[in-house]
CSV table of C-alpha atoms and ligand atoms in Angstrom, one decimal:
chain,number,residue,atom,x,y,z
Y,1,MET,CA,-11.8,11.0,29.1
Y,2,LYS,CA,-8.6,11.2,30.6
Y,3,GLN,CA,-5.8,11.9,27.6
Y,4,THR,CA,-2.5,13.3,28.2
Y,5,LEU,CA,-0.8,14.4,24.8
Y,6,SER,CA,2.7,15.7,25.4
Y,7,PRO,CA,4.3,16.0,21.7
Y,8,ALA,CA,6.9,18.5,23.4
Y,9,VAL,CA,8.1,14.8,25.2
Y,10,PRO,CA,11.3,13.9,24.0
Y,11,TYR,CA,10.4,10.1,22.2
Y,12,GLN,CA,13.0,8.1,24.0
Y,13,LYS,CA,13.6,6.1,20.6
Y,14,LYS,CA,15.4,8.5,18.2
Y,15,ASP,CA,14.6,6.2,14.9
Y,16,LEU,CA,13.1,8.5,12.7
Y,17,TRP,CA,9.9,6.3,11.8
Y,18,ILE,CA,9.3,5.5,15.7
Y,19,SER,CA,9.1,9.4,16.0
Y,20,GLN,CA,7.0,9.4,13.0
Y,21,PHE,CA,4.8,6.7,14.0
Y,22,ALA,CA,4.5,8.3,17.5
Y,23,HIS,CA,3.8,11.9,16.1
Y,24,ASP,CA,1.0,9.9,14.3
Y,25,VAL,CA,-0.5,7.8,16.4
Y,26,THR,CA,-0.5,10.5,19.2
Y,27,LEU,CA,-2.6,12.5,16.4
Y,28,GLY,CA,-4.5,9.4,15.4
Y,29,LEU,CA,-5.6,8.7,18.7
Y,30,SER,CA,-6.5,11.8,19.5
Y,31,GLN,CA,-8.9,12.5,17.4
Y,32,HIS,CA,-12.8,11.7,17.7
Y,33,PRO,CA,-13.1,9.4,15.9
Y,34,LYS,CA,-10.1,7.1,16.6
Y,35,SER,CA,-7.9,6.6,13.7
Y,36,VAL,CA,-4.4,5.2,13.1
Y,37,PRO,CA,-2.5,5.4,8.8
Y,38,SER,CA,-2.7,2.0,7.8
Y,39,ARG,CA,0.7,2.4,6.9
Y,40,TYR,CA,1.9,1.3,10.1
Y,41,PHE,CA,0.4,-2.0,9.4
Y,42,TYR,CA,4.2,-2.9,7.7
Y,43,ASP,CA,6.7,-3.6,10.2
Y,44,LYS,CA,8.6,-7.1,10.3
Y,45,GLU,CA,5.6,-9.2,11.8
Y,46,GLY,CA,3.0,-6.7,9.6
Y,47,ASP,CA,5.2,-7.8,6.6
Y,48,LYS,CA,5.0,-11.8,7.1
Y,49,ILE,CA,1.1,-11.7,8.2
Y,50,PHE,CA,0.5,-9.5,4.7
Y,51,GLN,CA,2.5,-12.5,2.7
Y,52,GLN,CA,0.2,-14.9,4.6
Y,53,ILE,CA,-2.8,-12.9,3.4
Y,54,MET,CA,-1.3,-12.7,-0.1
Y,55,ASN,CA,-1.7,-16.5,-0.1
Y,56,MET,CA,-5.3,-16.8,0.9
Y,57,PRO,CA,-7.9,-18.0,-1.7
Y,58,GLU,CA,-9.6,-15.3,-0.7
Y,59,TYR,CA,-7.7,-12.6,-1.3
Y,60,TYR,CA,-8.4,-12.9,-5.1
Y,61,ILE,CA,-6.0,-10.0,-5.8
Y,62,THR,CA,-2.8,-11.5,-5.6
Y,63,SER,CA,-3.7,-14.3,-7.8
Y,64,CYS,CA,-5.8,-12.0,-10.4
Y,65,GLU,CA,-3.1,-9.7,-10.7
Y,66,HIS,CA,-0.7,-12.4,-11.2
Y,67,ASP,CA,-2.3,-13.8,-13.9
Y,68,ILE,CA,-2.3,-11.0,-15.9
Y,69,PHE,CA,1.3,-10.7,-15.5
Y,70,MET,CA,1.2,-13.7,-16.5
Y,71,GLN,CA,-0.9,-14.3,-19.7
Y,72,GLN,CA,-0.2,-10.4,-20.4
Y,73,GLY,CA,3.0,-8.6,-18.8
Y,74,LYS,CA,4.4,-9.3,-22.6
Y,75,LYS,CA,2.5,-7.3,-24.4
Y,76,MET,CA,2.6,-4.3,-21.5
Y,77,CYS,CA,6.4,-4.1,-21.1
Y,78,GLN,CA,6.6,-4.1,-25.1
Y,79,VAL,CA,4.8,-0.7,-24.7
Y,80,PHE,CA,7.4,0.5,-21.4
Y,81,HIS,CA,10.3,1.1,-23.8
Y,82,GLU,CA,11.3,1.9,-27.5
Y,83,PRO,CA,13.9,-1.3,-28.2
Y,84,GLY,CA,17.5,-0.1,-27.4
Y,85,GLU,CA,16.6,2.9,-25.1
Y,86,THR,CA,17.2,3.3,-21.5
Y,87,PHE,CA,14.4,3.6,-18.6
Y,88,ASN,CA,13.2,3.5,-15.2
Y,89,LEU,CA,11.1,1.4,-13.4
Y,90,ILE,CA,10.0,3.0,-10.1
Y,91,GLU,CA,7.4,1.1,-8.3
Y,92,PHE,CA,5.6,2.8,-5.1
Y,93,GLY,CA,5.1,0.3,-1.9
Y,94,ALA,CA,6.6,-3.0,-4.1
Y,95,GLY,CA,6.1,-4.8,-1.1
Y,96,ASP,CA,8.1,-8.6,-1.9
Y,97,GLY,CA,7.9,-8.1,-5.0
Y,98,TYR,CA,6.4,-11.5,-5.9
Y,99,LYS,CA,4.0,-10.4,-8.8
Y,100,THR,CA,6.2,-7.6,-9.9
Y,101,LYS,CA,8.8,-10.4,-10.6
Y,102,VAL,CA,6.9,-11.7,-13.5
Y,103,LEU,CA,7.1,-8.2,-15.4
Y,104,LEU,CA,11.1,-8.3,-14.4
Y,105,LYS,CA,11.5,-11.1,-16.1
Y,106,LYS,CA,9.8,-10.7,-19.3
Y,107,LEU,CA,11.7,-7.0,-19.5
Y,108,LEU,CA,15.0,-9.4,-18.8
Y,109,GLU,CA,14.0,-12.1,-21.5
Y,110,ASP,CA,13.6,-8.6,-23.9
Y,111,GLU,CA,17.1,-7.6,-23.0
Y,112,ALA,CA,15.6,-4.2,-21.9
Y,113,ASP,CA,18.1,-1.6,-20.2
Y,114,PHE,CA,16.5,-0.5,-17.0
Y,115,THR,CA,16.9,0.2,-13.6
Y,116,TYR,CA,14.6,-0.7,-11.1
Y,117,ASN,CA,13.7,1.3,-8.1
Y,118,PRO,CA,11.5,0.1,-5.8
Y,119,VAL,CA,10.1,2.2,-3.1
Y,120,ASP,CA,8.2,0.9,0.2
Y,121,ILE,CA,7.9,1.8,4.3
Y,122,SER,CA,9.1,-1.3,5.6
Y,123,LYS,CA,13.0,-1.5,5.8
Y,124,ASN,CA,12.3,-4.9,6.1
Y,125,ILE,CA,10.2,-6.0,3.2
Y,126,LEU,CA,12.6,-3.9,1.3
Y,127,GLU,CA,15.9,-6.0,2.4
Y,128,GLU,CA,14.1,-8.7,1.6
Y,129,LEU,CA,13.1,-8.3,-1.7
Y,130,ASN,CA,16.7,-6.8,-2.7
Y,131,THR,CA,18.4,-10.4,-1.2
Y,132,ASN,CA,15.9,-12.0,-3.3
Y,133,LEU,CA,16.5,-9.9,-6.3
Y,134,LYS,CA,20.0,-10.6,-6.5
Y,135,ASN,CA,19.9,-14.4,-5.8
Y,136,GLU,CA,16.6,-14.3,-8.4
Y,137,LEU,CA,18.1,-12.1,-11.2
Y,138,PRO,CA,21.4,-11.2,-11.0
Y,139,GLY,CA,22.8,-8.4,-12.5
Y,140,MET,CA,19.5,-6.5,-12.9
Y,141,LYS,CA,20.3,-3.3,-11.8
Y,142,VAL,CA,18.3,-2.1,-9.0
Y,143,ARG,CA,17.4,0.8,-6.1
Y,144,PRO,CA,15.9,0.6,-3.4
Y,145,LEU,CA,14.2,3.7,-1.9
Y,146,ASN,CA,13.5,3.3,2.1
Y,147,MET,CA,10.8,5.6,1.9
Y,148,GLU,CA,7.3,7.0,2.3
Y,149,TYR,CA,5.4,7.5,-0.8
Y,150,PHE,CA,5.2,11.6,-1.3
Y,151,SER,CA,8.5,11.4,0.1
Y,152,ALA,CA,10.0,9.5,-3.2
Y,153,LEU,CA,8.1,11.4,-5.4
Y,154,SER,CA,10.4,13.7,-5.5
Y,155,LYS,CA,13.0,11.6,-6.5
Y,156,LEU,CA,10.9,11.0,-9.7
Y,157,SER,CA,12.3,14.6,-11.2
Y,158,GLU,CA,15.9,13.2,-10.3
Y,159,LEU,CA,15.3,10.6,-13.1
Y,160,ASN,CA,13.9,12.7,-15.2
Y,161,THR,CA,16.8,12.6,-17.9
Y,162,ARG,CA,15.4,8.9,-18.9
Y,163,ARG,CA,12.3,7.4,-19.3
Y,164,ASN,CA,9.9,6.6,-16.4
Y,165,VAL,CA,8.1,4.1,-16.4
Y,166,VAL,CA,6.1,3.8,-12.7
Y,167,LEU,CA,4.4,0.9,-11.4
Y,168,PHE,CA,1.6,1.3,-8.4
Y,169,LEU,CA,0.0,-2.4,-8.5
Y,170,GLY,CA,-2.0,-4.6,-5.5
Y,171,ALA,CA,-4.5,-2.8,-4.5
Y,172,ASN,CA,-2.6,0.6,-3.2
Y,173,ILE,CA,-4.3,3.2,-5.2
Y,174,GLY,CA,-7.3,2.1,-2.6
Y,175,ASN,CA,-5.9,3.2,0.4
Y,176,PHE,CA,-6.0,6.8,-0.8
Y,177,SER,CA,-9.2,8.3,-0.5
Y,178,ARG,CA,-10.5,10.0,-3.5
Y,179,GLU,CA,-8.6,13.3,-3.1
Y,180,ALA,CA,-5.6,11.9,-2.0
Y,181,ALA,CA,-5.5,9.4,-5.2
Y,182,GLY,CA,-6.2,12.3,-7.4
Y,183,ASN,CA,-3.7,14.7,-5.4
Y,184,PHE,CA,-1.0,11.4,-5.4
Y,185,LEU,CA,-1.5,11.1,-9.6
Y,186,SER,CA,-1.1,14.2,-10.0
Y,187,ARG,CA,2.3,14.6,-8.5
Y,188,ILE,CA,3.5,11.4,-10.6
Y,189,SER,CA,2.5,13.2,-13.6
Y,190,TRP,CA,3.9,17.0,-12.6
Y,191,TYR,CA,7.2,15.6,-11.4
Y,192,CYS,CA,7.2,13.4,-14.6
Y,193,LYS,CA,7.1,14.2,-18.2
Y,194,PRO,CA,4.8,13.5,-21.4
Y,195,GLY,CA,5.2,9.8,-22.3
Y,196,ASP,CA,6.2,8.6,-20.2
Y,197,LEU,CA,4.0,5.7,-18.4
Y,198,LEU,CA,2.0,4.7,-15.3
Y,199,LEU,CA,1.0,1.4,-15.1
Y,200,LEU,CA,-2.2,1.2,-12.5
Y,201,GLY,CA,-3.5,-1.9,-10.4
Y,202,ALA,CA,-6.9,-1.1,-8.9
Y,203,ASP,CA,-9.1,-3.4,-7.4
Y,204,LEU,CA,-12.9,-3.7,-9.1
Y,205,LYS,CA,-16.1,-3.3,-7.3
Y,206,LYS,CA,-18.1,-7.0,-7.8
Y,207,ASP,CA,-19.9,-9.1,-5.6
Y,208,PRO,CA,-19.7,-7.4,-2.3
Y,209,GLN,CA,-19.7,-10.9,-0.4
Y,210,ILE,CA,-16.1,-11.9,-2.4
Y,211,ILE,CA,-15.0,-8.4,-1.1
Y,212,SER,CA,-16.0,-9.1,2.3
Y,213,LEU,CA,-14.5,-12.4,2.6
Y,214,ALA,CA,-11.3,-10.8,0.8
Y,215,TYR,CA,-10.7,-8.4,4.5
Y,216,ASN,CA,-12.6,-10.7,7.2
Y,217,ASP,CA,-11.7,-14.8,6.4
Y,218,PRO,CA,-12.2,-17.7,8.1
Y,219,HIS,CA,-9.0,-18.5,9.1
Y,220,GLY,CA,-8.6,-14.9,11.2
Y,221,ILE,CA,-5.3,-14.2,9.3
Y,222,THR,CA,-6.5,-10.1,8.3
Y,223,ALA,CA,-8.1,-10.3,11.8
Y,224,ALA,CA,-4.5,-10.8,13.6
Y,225,PHE,CA,-3.4,-8.4,10.3
Y,226,ASN,CA,-5.5,-5.6,12.2
Y,227,LEU,CA,-4.4,-6.7,15.2
Y,228,ASN,CA,-1.0,-6.1,14.8
Y,229,LEU,CA,-1.0,-3.0,15.0
Y,230,LEU,CA,-1.5,-2.8,18.6
Y,231,GLN,CA,0.9,-5.1,19.1
Y,232,ARG,CA,3.6,-2.8,16.9
Y,233,MET,CA,2.1,0.1,19.2
Y,234,ASN,CA,3.3,-2.4,22.3
Y,235,ARG,CA,6.6,-3.1,20.8
Y,236,GLU,CA,7.8,0.5,19.6
Y,237,LEU,CA,5.6,3.1,22.0
Y,238,GLY,CA,5.8,0.7,25.1
Y,239,ALA,CA,1.8,0.4,25.1
Y,240,ASP,CA,-0.4,-1.4,26.9
Y,241,PHE,CA,-3.2,-2.5,24.8
Y,242,ASP,CA,-4.5,-5.9,25.8
Y,243,THR,CA,-5.3,-7.4,22.3
Y,244,ASN,CA,-7.9,-9.5,23.4
Y,245,SER,CA,-10.0,-6.9,24.3
Y,246,PHE,CA,-10.1,-5.3,20.4
Y,247,VAL,CA,-12.1,-6.7,17.7
Y,248,HIS,CA,-11.5,-6.8,14.1
Y,249,HIS,CA,-13.9,-5.3,12.0
Y,250,THR,CA,-14.7,-5.0,8.9
Y,251,PHE,CA,-17.7,-3.9,6.2
Y,252,TYR,CA,-18.1,-3.1,1.9
Y,253,GLU,CA,-20.0,-0.3,1.7
Y,254,PRO,CA,-21.1,-0.7,-2.2
Y,255,GLN,CA,-21.9,2.9,-3.2
Y,256,SER,CA,-18.4,4.4,-2.2
Y,257,GLY,CA,-16.9,1.0,-3.3
Y,258,GLU,CA,-15.0,1.4,0.5
Y,259,VAL,CA,-13.8,-1.7,3.1
Y,260,LEU,CA,-13.6,0.0,6.1
Y,261,SER,CA,-11.6,-2.0,8.6
Y,262,TYR,CA,-11.3,-1.4,12.5
Y,263,LEU,CA,-10.1,-2.1,15.9
Y,264,VAL,CA,-13.1,-2.0,18.5
Y,265,SER,CA,-12.7,-1.8,21.9
Y,266,LEU,CA,-14.5,-4.5,23.7
Y,267,ARG,CA,-14.6,-2.5,27.1
Y,268,ARG,CA,-13.9,0.8,29.0
Y,269,GLN,CA,-10.5,1.3,29.2
Y,270,THR,CA,-7.0,3.6,29.1
Y,271,VAL,CA,-3.7,2.1,27.8
Y,272,ARG,CA,-0.6,3.7,28.8
Y,273,PHE,CA,2.3,4.8,26.0
Y,274,ALA,CA,5.3,4.8,28.2
Y,275,HIS,CA,7.7,5.5,25.7
Y,276,ILE,CA,5.7,8.8,25.0
Y,277,ASN,CA,4.0,10.1,28.3
Y,278,MET,CA,0.5,9.5,26.7
Y,279,GLU,CA,-2.8,8.2,28.2
Y,280,VAL,CA,-5.6,7.3,25.6
Y,281,SER,CA,-9.1,6.3,27.0
Y,282,PHE,CA,-11.6,4.3,24.6
Y,283,GLU,CA,-15.3,3.7,25.9
Y,284,ALA,CA,-17.3,0.5,25.6
Y,285,PHE,CA,-17.1,-0.3,21.6
Y,286,GLU,CA,-15.4,2.7,20.8
Y,287,SER,CA,-13.3,2.2,17.4
Y,288,ILE,CA,-10.0,3.1,15.9
Y,289,HIS,CA,-10.5,3.0,12.1
Y,290,THR,CA,-7.2,1.4,10.9
Y,291,GLU,CA,-7.6,1.2,6.7
Y,292,THR,CA,-10.2,2.3,3.6
Y,293,SER,CA,-10.0,0.1,0.5
Y,294,ARG,CA,-11.4,1.6,-2.0
Y,295,LYS,CA,-12.4,-0.3,-4.8
Y,296,TYR,CA,-13.2,1.6,-8.6
Y,297,SER,CA,-15.0,0.6,-11.6
Y,298,LEU,CA,-13.4,1.0,-15.0
Y,299,SER,CA,-15.4,5.1,-15.7
Y,300,GLU,CA,-14.2,5.7,-12.0
Y,301,LEU,CA,-10.8,5.1,-12.7
Y,302,GLU,CA,-10.6,6.8,-16.6
Y,303,GLU,CA,-11.9,9.8,-14.8
Y,304,LEU,CA,-9.6,10.4,-12.3
Y,305,ALA,CA,-6.9,9.3,-15.5
Y,306,ALA,CA,-8.5,12.2,-17.8
Y,307,ASP,CA,-8.1,14.6,-14.5
Y,308,GLN,CA,-5.3,13.9,-13.5
Y,309,GLY,CA,-3.2,14.6,-17.5
Y,310,PHE,CA,-3.3,10.5,-18.1
Y,311,GLU,CA,-4.1,9.1,-21.4
Y,312,VAL,CA,-5.5,5.8,-20.9
Y,313,LEU,CA,-3.7,3.5,-23.2
Y,314,GLU,CA,-5.3,-0.1,-21.9
Y,315,HIS,CA,-6.9,-1.7,-19.4
Y,316,PHE,CA,-5.7,-5.2,-18.8
Y,317,SER,CA,-8.2,-7.2,-16.8
Y,318,ASP,CA,-8.2,-11.1,-15.3
Y,319,GLU,CA,-11.0,-13.4,-16.6
Y,320,ARG,CA,-13.5,-12.8,-14.2
Y,321,ASN,CA,-13.2,-8.7,-14.4
Y,322,TYR,CA,-12.3,-8.7,-10.4
Y,323,PHE,CA,-9.5,-6.7,-11.1
Y,324,VAL,CA,-7.5,-4.4,-13.4
Y,325,ASP,CA,-4.1,-2.8,-14.1
Y,326,SER,CA,-4.3,-0.1,-16.2
Y,327,LEU,CA,-1.9,1.7,-18.5
Y,328,TRP,CA,-1.9,5.7,-18.6
Y,329,LYS,CA,0.5,7.8,-20.7
Y,330,ILE,CA,1.5,11.3,-19.3
Y,331,ARG,CA,0.0,14.0,-21.5
B,1,LIG,C1,-0.9,-4.0,0.3
B,1,LIG,S1,1.3,-4.4,0.2
B,1,LIG,C2,1.2,-4.5,-1.4
B,1,LIG,C3,2.6,-5.0,-1.8
B,1,LIG,C4,2.5,-5.1,-3.6
B,1,LIG,N1,2.7,-3.9,-4.4
B,1,LIG,C5,1.4,-5.7,-4.0
B,1,LIG,O1,0.3,-5.5,-5.0
B,1,LIG,O2,1.7,-7.2,-3.8
B,1,LIG,C6,1.2,-2.7,0.4
B,1,LIG,C7,2.8,-2.5,0.8
B,1,LIG,O3,3.1,-1.0,0.1
B,1,LIG,C8,3.8,-0.5,1.5
B,1,LIG,N2,3.1,0.9,1.8
B,1,LIG,C9,2.3,1.1,2.9
B,1,LIG,N3,2.1,2.6,2.6
B,1,LIG,C10,3.0,3.2,2.5
B,1,LIG,C11,3.5,4.5,2.1
B,1,LIG,N4,2.8,5.4,2.5
B,1,LIG,N5,4.9,4.6,1.6
B,1,LIG,C12,5.5,3.7,0.8
B,1,LIG,N6,5.3,2.1,1.3
B,1,LIG,C13,3.8,2.3,1.5
B,1,LIG,C14,3.6,-1.2,2.9
B,1,LIG,O4,5.1,-1.0,3.4
B,1,LIG,C15,4.1,-3.0,1.6
B,1,LIG,O5,4.9,-3.3,1.5
């Protein structure tokens, strides 16, 4: 297999994220098996397709968490702060904030005094969120942070003069391996103070058919989302992927609780990356691992909390017990 991997060649585009993207793609596609981190799904096109996924009936996660916030959000918000107390609300991977806005509205109704700090790697979705919040919730204090999760963690200690309430919603925790999830949560508890709170969304283990459909829908939207990663490499790294010669493939493994997503090359081919002077060869049916989405049981979440220095205050679930928002306090 011929590969020209030349990290020493200067990238033609100077933008930091493009350089990081080029670096991570170079690394991921030079390994066996190949992979590209799932955070690169979210460019402008990927953000748009993810919003379509959230509207699909098969992607139950959005409606479950929205219902939890509509029905139980008031109770959660009352735990977030003492009357009259000023606090920071920090959300990792905020996206378009569709569900978070339910909580934000409840906090404003309660006249809570807080600054909302949405963190997201996608500049595009963060700008959209900021504009929408200015229109829909005028006067709310917002400080968007266009950063990767781990870079944003250190911001938590800068905010430590007040109580921190950290949100990590949707199924974002599921994109981490068990080890990385533990590492991320332990850093949150390290950077915050005893008494600070974390509201953690997690998709629960359930009938495998229901999970499988959410990641491989009959409309082809999740397939388009996965394949957009190849198009992004074409747009930003000058690659020449023929997207018709790759297929989206996912499956749910009930023992590990992982949904694994791949792009599988249908033929033997070589892809050129003009901007980074690289070629990558694929054997027929060789794959790129693009995402892991881990499902949890309540006992696994409780174990994770205890291991990383949190006390579980309450689990808030939807009627069908498909999804949980679990409220934890730092010990
Ligand atoms: C699956 S979407 C979920 C959005 C929202 N939390 C929800 O539940 O609807 C994940 C969001 O996290 C952002 N994201 C993914 N990986 C990230 C990372 N490593 N650092 C910062 N943001 C990240 C993406 O850009 C995207 O907007």
